[in-house]
Tab-separated table of C-alpha atoms and ligand atoms in Angstrom:
chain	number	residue	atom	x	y	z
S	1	UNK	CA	2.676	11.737	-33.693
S	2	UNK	CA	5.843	11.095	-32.018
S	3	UNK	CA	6.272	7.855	-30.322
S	4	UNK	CA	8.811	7.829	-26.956
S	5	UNK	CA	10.056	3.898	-26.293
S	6	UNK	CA	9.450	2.706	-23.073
S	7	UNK	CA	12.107	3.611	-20.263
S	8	UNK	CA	14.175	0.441	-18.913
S	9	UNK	CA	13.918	-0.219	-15.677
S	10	UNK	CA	15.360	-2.936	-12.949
S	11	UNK	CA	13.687	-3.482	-9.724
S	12	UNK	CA	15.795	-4.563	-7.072
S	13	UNK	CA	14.773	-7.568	-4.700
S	14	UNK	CA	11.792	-8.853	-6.790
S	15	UNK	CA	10.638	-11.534	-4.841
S	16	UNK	CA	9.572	-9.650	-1.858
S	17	UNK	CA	6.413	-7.859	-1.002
S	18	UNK	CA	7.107	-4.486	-2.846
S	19	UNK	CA	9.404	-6.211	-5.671
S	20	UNK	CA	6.705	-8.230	-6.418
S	21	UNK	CA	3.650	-5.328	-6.611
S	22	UNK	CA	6.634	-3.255	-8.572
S	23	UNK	CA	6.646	-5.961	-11.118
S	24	UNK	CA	3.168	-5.204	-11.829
S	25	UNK	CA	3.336	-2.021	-11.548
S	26	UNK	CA	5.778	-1.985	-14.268
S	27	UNK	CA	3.967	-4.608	-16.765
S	28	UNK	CA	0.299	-2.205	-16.712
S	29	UNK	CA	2.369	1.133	-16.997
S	30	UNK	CA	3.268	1.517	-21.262
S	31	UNK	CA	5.752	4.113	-20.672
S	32	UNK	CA	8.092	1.591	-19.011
S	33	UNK	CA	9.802	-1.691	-19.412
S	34	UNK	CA	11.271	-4.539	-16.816
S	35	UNK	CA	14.662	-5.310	-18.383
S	36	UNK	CA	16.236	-6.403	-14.921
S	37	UNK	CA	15.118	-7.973	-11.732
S	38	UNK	CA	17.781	-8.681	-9.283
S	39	UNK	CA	17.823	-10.202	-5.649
S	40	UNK	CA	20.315	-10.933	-2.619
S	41	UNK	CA	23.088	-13.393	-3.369
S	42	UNK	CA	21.940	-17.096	-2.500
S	43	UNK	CA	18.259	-16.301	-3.162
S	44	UNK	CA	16.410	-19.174	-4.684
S	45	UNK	CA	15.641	-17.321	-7.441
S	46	UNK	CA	19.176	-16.805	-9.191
S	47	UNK	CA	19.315	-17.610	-12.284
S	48	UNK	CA	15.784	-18.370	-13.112
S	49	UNK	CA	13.009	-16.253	-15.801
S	50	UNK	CA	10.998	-14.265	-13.204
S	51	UNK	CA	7.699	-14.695	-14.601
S	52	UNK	CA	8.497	-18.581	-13.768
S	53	UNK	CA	9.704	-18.106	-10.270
S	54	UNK	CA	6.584	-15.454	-10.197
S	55	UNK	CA	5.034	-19.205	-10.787
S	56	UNK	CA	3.500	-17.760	-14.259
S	57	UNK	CA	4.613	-18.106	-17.890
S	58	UNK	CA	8.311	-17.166	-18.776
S	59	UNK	CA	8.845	-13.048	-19.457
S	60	UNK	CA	12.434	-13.177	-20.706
S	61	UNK	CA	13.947	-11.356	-17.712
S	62	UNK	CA	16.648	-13.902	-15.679
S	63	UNK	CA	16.753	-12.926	-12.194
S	64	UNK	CA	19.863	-11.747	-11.373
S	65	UNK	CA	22.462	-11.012	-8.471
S	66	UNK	CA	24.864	-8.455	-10.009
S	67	UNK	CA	23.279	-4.791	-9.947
S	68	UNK	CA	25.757	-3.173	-12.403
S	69	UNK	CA	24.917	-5.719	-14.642
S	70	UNK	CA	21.600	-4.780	-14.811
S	71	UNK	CA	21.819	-1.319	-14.286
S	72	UNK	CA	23.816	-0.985	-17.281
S	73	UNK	CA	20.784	-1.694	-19.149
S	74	UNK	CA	18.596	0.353	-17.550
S	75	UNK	CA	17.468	4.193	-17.137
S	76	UNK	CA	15.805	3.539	-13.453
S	77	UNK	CA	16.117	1.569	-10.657
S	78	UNK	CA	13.170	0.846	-8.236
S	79	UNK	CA	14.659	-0.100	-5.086
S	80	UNK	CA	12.173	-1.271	-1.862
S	81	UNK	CA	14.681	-3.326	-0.134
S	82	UNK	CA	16.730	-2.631	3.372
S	83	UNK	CA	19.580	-0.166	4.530
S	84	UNK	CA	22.643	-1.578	3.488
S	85	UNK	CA	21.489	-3.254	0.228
S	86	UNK	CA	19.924	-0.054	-0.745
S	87	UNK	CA	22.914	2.038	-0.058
S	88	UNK	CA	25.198	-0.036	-2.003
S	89	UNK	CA	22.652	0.349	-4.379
S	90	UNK	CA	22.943	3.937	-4.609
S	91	UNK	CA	26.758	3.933	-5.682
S	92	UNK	CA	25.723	1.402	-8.461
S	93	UNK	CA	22.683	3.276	-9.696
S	94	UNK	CA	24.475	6.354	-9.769
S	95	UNK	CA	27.715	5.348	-11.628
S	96	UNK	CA	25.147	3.642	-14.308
S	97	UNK	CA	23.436	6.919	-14.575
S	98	UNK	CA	20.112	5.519	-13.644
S	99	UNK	CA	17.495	7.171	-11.617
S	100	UNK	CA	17.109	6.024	-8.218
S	101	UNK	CA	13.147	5.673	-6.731
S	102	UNK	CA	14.184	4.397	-2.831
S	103	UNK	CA	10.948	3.121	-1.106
S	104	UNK	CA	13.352	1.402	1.695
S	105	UNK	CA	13.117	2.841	5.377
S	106	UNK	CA	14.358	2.426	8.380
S	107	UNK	CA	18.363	4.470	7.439
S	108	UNK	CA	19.768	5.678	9.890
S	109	UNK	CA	21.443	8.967	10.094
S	110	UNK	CA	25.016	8.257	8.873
S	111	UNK	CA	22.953	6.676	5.920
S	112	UNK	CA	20.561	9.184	5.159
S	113	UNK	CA	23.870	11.236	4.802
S	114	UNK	CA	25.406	8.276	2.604
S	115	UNK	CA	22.598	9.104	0.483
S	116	UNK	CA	22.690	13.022	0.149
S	117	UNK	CA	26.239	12.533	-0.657
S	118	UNK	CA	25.359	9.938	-3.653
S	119	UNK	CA	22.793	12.702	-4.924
S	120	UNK	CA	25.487	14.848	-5.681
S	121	UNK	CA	25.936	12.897	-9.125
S	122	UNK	CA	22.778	11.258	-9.112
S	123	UNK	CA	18.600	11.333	-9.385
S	124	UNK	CA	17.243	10.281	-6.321
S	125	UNK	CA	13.535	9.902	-5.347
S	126	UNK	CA	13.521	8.918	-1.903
S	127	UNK	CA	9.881	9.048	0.691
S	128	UNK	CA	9.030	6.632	2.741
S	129	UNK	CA	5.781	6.527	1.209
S	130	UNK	CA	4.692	6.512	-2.292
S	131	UNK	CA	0.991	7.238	-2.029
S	132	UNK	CA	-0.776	10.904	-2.614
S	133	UNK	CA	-3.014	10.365	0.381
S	134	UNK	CA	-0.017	9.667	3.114
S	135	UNK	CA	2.079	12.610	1.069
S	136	UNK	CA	-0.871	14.986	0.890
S	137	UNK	CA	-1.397	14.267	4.856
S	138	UNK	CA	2.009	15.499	5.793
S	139	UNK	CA	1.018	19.218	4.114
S	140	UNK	CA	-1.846	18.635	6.415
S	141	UNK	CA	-0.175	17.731	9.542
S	142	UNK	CA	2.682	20.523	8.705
S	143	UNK	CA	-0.510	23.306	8.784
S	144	UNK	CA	-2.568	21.702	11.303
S	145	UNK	CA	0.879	21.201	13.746
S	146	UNK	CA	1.172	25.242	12.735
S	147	UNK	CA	-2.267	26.346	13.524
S	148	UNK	CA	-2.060	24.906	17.116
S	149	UNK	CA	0.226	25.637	19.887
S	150	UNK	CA	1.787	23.349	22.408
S	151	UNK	CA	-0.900	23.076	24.714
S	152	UNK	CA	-1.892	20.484	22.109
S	153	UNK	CA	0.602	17.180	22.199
S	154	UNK	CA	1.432	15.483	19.331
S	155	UNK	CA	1.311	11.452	19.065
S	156	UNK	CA	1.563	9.549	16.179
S	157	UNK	CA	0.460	5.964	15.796
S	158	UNK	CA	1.171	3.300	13.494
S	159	UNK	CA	0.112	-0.007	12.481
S	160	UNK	CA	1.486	-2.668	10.253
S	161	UNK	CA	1.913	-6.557	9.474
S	162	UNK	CA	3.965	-8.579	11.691
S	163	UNK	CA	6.867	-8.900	9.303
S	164	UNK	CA	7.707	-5.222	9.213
S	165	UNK	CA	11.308	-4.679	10.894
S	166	UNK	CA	11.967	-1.022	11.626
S	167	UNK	CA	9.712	1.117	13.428
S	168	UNK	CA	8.620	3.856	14.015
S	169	UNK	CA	7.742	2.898	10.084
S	170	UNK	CA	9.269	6.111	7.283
S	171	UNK	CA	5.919	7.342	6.858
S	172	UNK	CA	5.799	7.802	10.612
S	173	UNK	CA	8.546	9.638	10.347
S	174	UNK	CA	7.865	11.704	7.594
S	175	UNK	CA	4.414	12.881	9.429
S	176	UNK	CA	6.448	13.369	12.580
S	177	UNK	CA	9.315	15.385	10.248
S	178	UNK	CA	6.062	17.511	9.148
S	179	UNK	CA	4.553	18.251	12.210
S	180	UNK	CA	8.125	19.317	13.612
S	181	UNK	CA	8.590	21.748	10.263
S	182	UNK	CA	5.271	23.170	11.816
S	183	UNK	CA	5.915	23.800	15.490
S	184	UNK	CA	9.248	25.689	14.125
S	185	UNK	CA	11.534	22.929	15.513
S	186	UNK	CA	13.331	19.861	14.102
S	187	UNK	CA	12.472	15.899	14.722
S	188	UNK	CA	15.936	15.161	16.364
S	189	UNK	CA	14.837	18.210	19.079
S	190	UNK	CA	11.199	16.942	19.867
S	191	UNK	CA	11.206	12.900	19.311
S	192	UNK	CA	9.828	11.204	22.098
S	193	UNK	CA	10.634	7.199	20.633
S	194	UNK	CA	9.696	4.836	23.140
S	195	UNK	CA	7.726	4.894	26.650
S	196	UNK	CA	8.032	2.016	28.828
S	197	UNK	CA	8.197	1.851	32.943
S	198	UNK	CA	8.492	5.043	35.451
S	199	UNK	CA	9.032	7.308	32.530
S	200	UNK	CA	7.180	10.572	33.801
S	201	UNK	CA	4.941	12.682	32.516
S	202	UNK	CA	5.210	13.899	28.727
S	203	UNK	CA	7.400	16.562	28.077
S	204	UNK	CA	5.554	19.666	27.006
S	205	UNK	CA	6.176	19.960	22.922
S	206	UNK	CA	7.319	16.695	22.281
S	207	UNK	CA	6.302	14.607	19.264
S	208	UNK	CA	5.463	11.009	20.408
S	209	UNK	CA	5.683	7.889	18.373
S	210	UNK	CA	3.661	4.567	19.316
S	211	UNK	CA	3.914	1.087	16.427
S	212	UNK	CA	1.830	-1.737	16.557
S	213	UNK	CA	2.792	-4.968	14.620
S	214	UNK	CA	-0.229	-7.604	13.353
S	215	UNK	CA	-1.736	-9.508	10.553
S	216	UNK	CA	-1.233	-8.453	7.572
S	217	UNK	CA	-2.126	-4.944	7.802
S	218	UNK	CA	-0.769	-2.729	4.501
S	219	UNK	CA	-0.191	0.445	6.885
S	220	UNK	CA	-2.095	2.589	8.767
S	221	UNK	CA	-1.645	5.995	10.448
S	222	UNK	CA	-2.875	8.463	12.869
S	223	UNK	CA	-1.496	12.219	13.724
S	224	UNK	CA	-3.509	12.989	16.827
S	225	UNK	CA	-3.416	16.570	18.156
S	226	UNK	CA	-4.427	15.902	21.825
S	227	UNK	CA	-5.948	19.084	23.381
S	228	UNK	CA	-7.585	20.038	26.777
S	229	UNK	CA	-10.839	18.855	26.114
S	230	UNK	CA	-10.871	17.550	21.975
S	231	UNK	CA	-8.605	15.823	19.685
S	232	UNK	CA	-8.120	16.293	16.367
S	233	UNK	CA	-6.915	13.177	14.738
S	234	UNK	CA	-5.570	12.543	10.709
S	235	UNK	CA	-5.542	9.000	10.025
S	236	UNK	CA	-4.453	7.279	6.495
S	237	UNK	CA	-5.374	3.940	5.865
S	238	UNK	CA	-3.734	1.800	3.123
S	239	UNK	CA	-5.138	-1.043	1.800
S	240	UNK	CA	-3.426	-2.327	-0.937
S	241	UNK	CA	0.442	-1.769	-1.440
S	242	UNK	CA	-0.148	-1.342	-5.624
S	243	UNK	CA	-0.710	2.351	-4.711
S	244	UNK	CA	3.052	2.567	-3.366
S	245	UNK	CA	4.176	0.148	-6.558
S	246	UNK	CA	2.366	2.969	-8.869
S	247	UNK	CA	3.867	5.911	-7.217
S	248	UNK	CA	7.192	4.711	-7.360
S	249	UNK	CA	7.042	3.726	-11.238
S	250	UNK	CA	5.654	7.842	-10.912
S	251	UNK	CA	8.383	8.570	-9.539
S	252	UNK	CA	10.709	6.828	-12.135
S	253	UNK	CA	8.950	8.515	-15.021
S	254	UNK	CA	9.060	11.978	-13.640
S	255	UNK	CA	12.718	11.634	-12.197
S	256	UNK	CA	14.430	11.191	-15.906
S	257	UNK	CA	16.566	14.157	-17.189
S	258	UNK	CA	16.268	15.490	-14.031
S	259	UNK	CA	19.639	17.586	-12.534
S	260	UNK	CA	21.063	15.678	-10.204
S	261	UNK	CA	19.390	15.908	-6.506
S	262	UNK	CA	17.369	14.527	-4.006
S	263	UNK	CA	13.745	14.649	-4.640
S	264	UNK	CA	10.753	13.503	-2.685
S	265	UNK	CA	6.981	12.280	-3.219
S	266	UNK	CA	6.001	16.099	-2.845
S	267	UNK	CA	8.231	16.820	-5.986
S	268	UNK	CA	7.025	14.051	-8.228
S	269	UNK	CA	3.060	14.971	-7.085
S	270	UNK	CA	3.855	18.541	-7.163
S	271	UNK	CA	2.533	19.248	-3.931
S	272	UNK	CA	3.290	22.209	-2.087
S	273	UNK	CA	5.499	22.161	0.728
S	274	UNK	CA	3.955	24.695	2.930
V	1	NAD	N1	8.064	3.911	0.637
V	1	NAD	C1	6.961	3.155	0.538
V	1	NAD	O1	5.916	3.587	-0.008
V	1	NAD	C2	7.016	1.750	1.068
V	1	NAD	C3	5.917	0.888	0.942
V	1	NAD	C4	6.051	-0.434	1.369
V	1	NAD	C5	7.244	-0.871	1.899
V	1	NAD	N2	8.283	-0.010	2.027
V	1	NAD	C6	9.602	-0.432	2.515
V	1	NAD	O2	10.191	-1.261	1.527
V	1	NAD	C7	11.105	-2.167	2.149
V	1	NAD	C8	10.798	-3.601	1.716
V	1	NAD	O3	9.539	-3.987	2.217
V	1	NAD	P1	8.923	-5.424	1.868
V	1	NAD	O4	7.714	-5.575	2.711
V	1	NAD	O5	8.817	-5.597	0.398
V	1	NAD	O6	10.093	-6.375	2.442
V	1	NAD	P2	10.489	-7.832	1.977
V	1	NAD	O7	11.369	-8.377	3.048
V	1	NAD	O8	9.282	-8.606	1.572
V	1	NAD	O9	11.351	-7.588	0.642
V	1	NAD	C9	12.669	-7.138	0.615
V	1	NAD	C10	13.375	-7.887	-0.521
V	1	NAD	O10	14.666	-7.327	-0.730
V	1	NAD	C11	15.551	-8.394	-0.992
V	1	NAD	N3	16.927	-8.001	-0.782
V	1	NAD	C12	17.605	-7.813	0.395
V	1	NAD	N4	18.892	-7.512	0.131
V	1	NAD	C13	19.027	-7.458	-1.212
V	1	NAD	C14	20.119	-7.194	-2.082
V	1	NAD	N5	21.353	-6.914	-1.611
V	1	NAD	N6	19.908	-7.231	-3.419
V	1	NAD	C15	18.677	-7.517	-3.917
V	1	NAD	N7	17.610	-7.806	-3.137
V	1	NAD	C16	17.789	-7.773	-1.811
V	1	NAD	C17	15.081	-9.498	-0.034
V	1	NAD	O11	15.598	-10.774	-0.405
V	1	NAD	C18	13.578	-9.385	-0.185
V	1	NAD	O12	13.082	-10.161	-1.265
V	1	NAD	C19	10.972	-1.924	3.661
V	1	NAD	O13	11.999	-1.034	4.070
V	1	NAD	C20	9.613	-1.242	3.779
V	1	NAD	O14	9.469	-0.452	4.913
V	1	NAD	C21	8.181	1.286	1.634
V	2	LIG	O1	5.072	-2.640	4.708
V	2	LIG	C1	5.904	-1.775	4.997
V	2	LIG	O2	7.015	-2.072	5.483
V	2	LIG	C2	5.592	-0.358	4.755
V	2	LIG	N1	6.556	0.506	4.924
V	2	LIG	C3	6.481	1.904	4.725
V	2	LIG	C4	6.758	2.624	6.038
V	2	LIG	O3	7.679	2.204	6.770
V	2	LIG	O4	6.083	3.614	6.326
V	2	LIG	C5	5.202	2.343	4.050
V	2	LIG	C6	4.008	1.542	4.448
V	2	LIG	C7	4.248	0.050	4.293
């Protein structure tokens, strides 16, 4: 039997939220191994073995602020950070030939096309969610937003912890993306973003968006299809953020040898897309 080593891989800001649950994704999976951790420049962390700043015994891995460094010794990089550290990311990852898994939201346009333009030489996984339910609910949403016409409106709501700092959150706006794909038009076109004061009554096709910030709530969301007399209403509830840390370590394993592209959750699940 023919035994395949472990894949590198670096994950990029370690000590947060995701970078931690990534860690630990990456320790329980045998088919890869942590040879980098990195975070921002002036981080506490610098310098020292993660598993020590992790405030458990040494693992051998110095956290470190130089990407390329640790790139360079790795075949993927799994990257739940913000915007601009993610972008600059991207050039790195790509020149080191490493695959890509980007978890980050909240890009804006010019970025998203930042990105697109760095997956002309690179593997890129990007979704702004990892899990199978929230991925398999947007091929729900897509059918369900196809089925019915506009005399049912389209809100969706979401709800996470109070340190969350874009909204509406990615997977928001991947649902919203889906239920656009199904009504025949595009997100840009039917957005409705924010309500607030005199501002009328809803425009007939739009998609609305509504976020709610508390606690420390791992994500939850609902598509509502609001019709004369029912509602139909797809809701996703997370409760643990490992599930995003396992899909993106997925996403690492499926994403090697791969031509270079962007690819989504739906690729790495093989989902269908309509
Ligand atoms: N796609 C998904 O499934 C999914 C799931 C959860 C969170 N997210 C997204 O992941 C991102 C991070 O979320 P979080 O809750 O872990 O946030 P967080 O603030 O806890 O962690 C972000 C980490 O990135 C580090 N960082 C910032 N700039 C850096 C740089 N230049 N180099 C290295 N590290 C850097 C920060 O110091 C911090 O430790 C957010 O955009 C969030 O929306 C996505
Ligand atoms: O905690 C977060 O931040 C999350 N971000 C993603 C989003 O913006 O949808 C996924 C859920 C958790």
């Amino acid at each position: 039997m023919t035994q395949t080593a472990p894949i590198p891989v670096t994950v990029v800001g370690a000590s947060g939220r995701m970078g931690r649950m990534l860690i630990e994704a990456v320790r329980e999976n045998p088919a890869v191994v942590l040879t980098g951790a990195t975070e921002r420049p002036g981080h506490p962390w610098i310098g020292r073995d993660l598993g020590e700043a992790l405030g458990g015994a040494p693992m051998g891995v110095t956290v470190e602020d130089d990407p390329l460094e640790a790139f360079a010794r790795s075949r993927a990089v799994l990257d739940f950070t913000a915007p601009a550290a993610t972008l600059a990311h991207a050039a790195l990852a790509a020149q080191a030939r490493c695959v890509h898994v980007i978890g980050t939201t909240g890009f804006g346009d010019e970025d998203l096309a930042r990105l697109s333009a760095a997956a002309r030489h690179a593997v890129i996984v990007r979704a702004g969610n990892m899990s199978l339910g929230v991925n398999l609910l947007t091929m729900l949403t897509r059918k369900v937003a196809k089925a019915l016409d506009e005399s049912f409106d389209i809100e969706i709501l979401e709800m996470h912890h109070n340190r969350k700092v874009d909204a509406p959150s990615g997977t928001a706006l991947m649902l919203g993306e889906a239920a656009a794909e199904g009504r025949g038009t595009t997100l840009a076109e039917a957005a409705e973003r924010a309500r607030d004061g005199m501002c009328g009554p809803r425009k007939p096709g739009a998609i609305g968006f509504a976020s709610l910030r508390g606690g420390d709530v791992v994500g939850e969301h609902e598509v509502i299809f609001a019709g004369a007399g029912e509602r139909i209403v797809l809701r996703h509830v997370a409760t643990d953020r490992m599930l995003f840390a396992r899909g993106a370590v997925r996403a690492a394993i499926w994403g090697q040898d791969r031509k270079p592209g962007e690819y989504d959750m739906l690729d790495v699940l093989g989902l269908e897309r309509d």
